[in-house]
Short mmCIF file of C-alpha atoms in Angstrom, two decimals:
data_model
loop_
_atom_site.label_atom_id
_atom_site.label_comp_id
_atom_site.label_asym_id
_atom_site.label_seq_id
_atom_site.Cartn_x
_atom_site.Cartn_y
_atom_site.Cartn_z
CA UNK A 5 -12.19 -18.21 -3.30
CA UNK A 6 -10.53 -15.38 -5.20
CA UNK A 7 -10.70 -13.16 -2.09
CA UNK A 8 -9.08 -15.91 -0.02
CA UNK A 9 -6.26 -16.16 -2.55
CA UNK A 10 -5.66 -12.41 -2.39
CA UNK A 11 -5.75 -12.52 1.39
CA UNK A 12 -3.11 -15.26 1.51
CA UNK A 13 -0.88 -13.27 -0.88
CA UNK A 14 -1.22 -10.16 1.28
CA UNK A 15 -0.35 -12.13 4.43
CA UNK A 16 2.78 -13.56 2.79
CA UNK A 17 3.92 -10.18 1.52
CA UNK A 18 3.33 -8.50 4.88
CA UNK A 19 5.26 -11.27 6.64
CA UNK A 20 8.16 -10.79 4.20
CA UNK A 21 8.01 -7.01 4.61
CA UNK A 22 8.24 -7.25 8.39
CA UNK A 23 11.48 -9.18 8.01
CA UNK A 24 13.06 -6.91 5.40
CA UNK A 25 11.45 -3.46 5.86
CA UNK A 26 10.95 -3.36 2.08
CA UNK A 27 7.75 -2.65 0.20
CA UNK A 28 6.92 -5.40 -2.27
CA UNK A 29 5.53 -3.79 -5.40
CA UNK A 30 3.50 -6.94 -6.13
CA UNK A 31 1.00 -5.49 -3.67
CA UNK A 32 0.14 -2.81 -6.24
CA UNK A 33 -1.60 -5.52 -8.26
CA UNK A 34 -3.92 -6.22 -5.33
CA UNK A 35 -4.35 -2.97 -3.39
CA UNK A 36 -6.75 -0.21 -4.34
CA UNK A 37 -7.45 3.15 -2.75
CA UNK A 38 -10.06 2.68 0.01
CA UNK A 39 -11.55 6.10 -0.79
CA UNK A 40 -11.79 6.10 -4.59
CA UNK A 41 -11.30 2.39 -5.40
CA UNK A 42 -8.70 3.59 -7.90
CA UNK A 43 -5.23 2.30 -8.62
CA UNK A 44 -2.17 3.27 -6.62
CA UNK A 45 1.32 4.35 -7.67
CA UNK A 46 4.44 3.70 -5.62
CA UNK A 47 6.55 6.71 -4.63
CA UNK A 48 9.81 5.07 -3.57
CA UNK A 49 11.52 8.30 -2.48
CA UNK A 50 8.76 9.27 -0.04
CA UNK A 51 7.72 5.68 0.79
CA UNK A 52 4.08 6.34 -0.06
CA UNK A 53 1.34 4.87 -2.21
CA UNK A 54 -0.25 7.61 -4.29
CA UNK A 55 -3.93 7.69 -5.20
CA UNK A 56 -4.22 10.36 -7.89
CA UNK A 57 -7.98 9.86 -8.12
CA UNK A 58 -8.47 10.61 -4.39
CA UNK A 59 -5.59 13.06 -4.08
CA UNK A 60 -4.11 11.09 -1.18
CA UNK A 61 -0.72 9.60 -0.32
CA UNK A 62 -0.77 6.56 1.99
CA UNK A 63 2.39 6.06 4.06
CA UNK A 64 4.48 2.91 4.01
CA UNK A 65 5.95 2.09 7.41
CA UNK A 66 8.39 -0.77 7.91
CA UNK A 67 7.47 -2.04 4.46
CA UNK A 68 3.73 -2.15 5.24
CA UNK A 69 1.30 0.21 3.50
CA UNK A 70 -1.01 1.99 5.92
CA UNK A 71 -4.26 2.11 3.94
CA UNK A 72 -6.29 4.18 6.39
CA UNK A 73 -7.74 7.45 5.05
CA UNK A 74 -7.06 9.06 8.43
CA UNK A 75 -3.33 8.30 8.01
CA UNK A 76 -3.13 9.51 4.40
CA UNK A 77 -1.54 12.82 3.43
CA UNK A 78 -3.70 15.12 1.33
CA UNK A 79 -1.84 15.87 -1.90
CA UNK A 80 -3.50 19.26 -2.37
CA UNK A 81 -1.84 20.55 0.84
CA UNK A 82 1.70 20.60 -0.56
#
């Protein structure tokens, strides 16, 4: 049931984000890095979610975080 609760929260936030193009930072309480399972930090200026443990930055497009490793920017390639 806990998973279902998280899923419903994510659906509501994504629906809100589509209407406003804003990233809701409440998602940071739910989302983890798909590579490292670590926490994420929000970089408002670059509109990215940063996984320090994996060294990746996941883009946020239209208020929706794109949590695909293939879409992430490698932080060591700055």
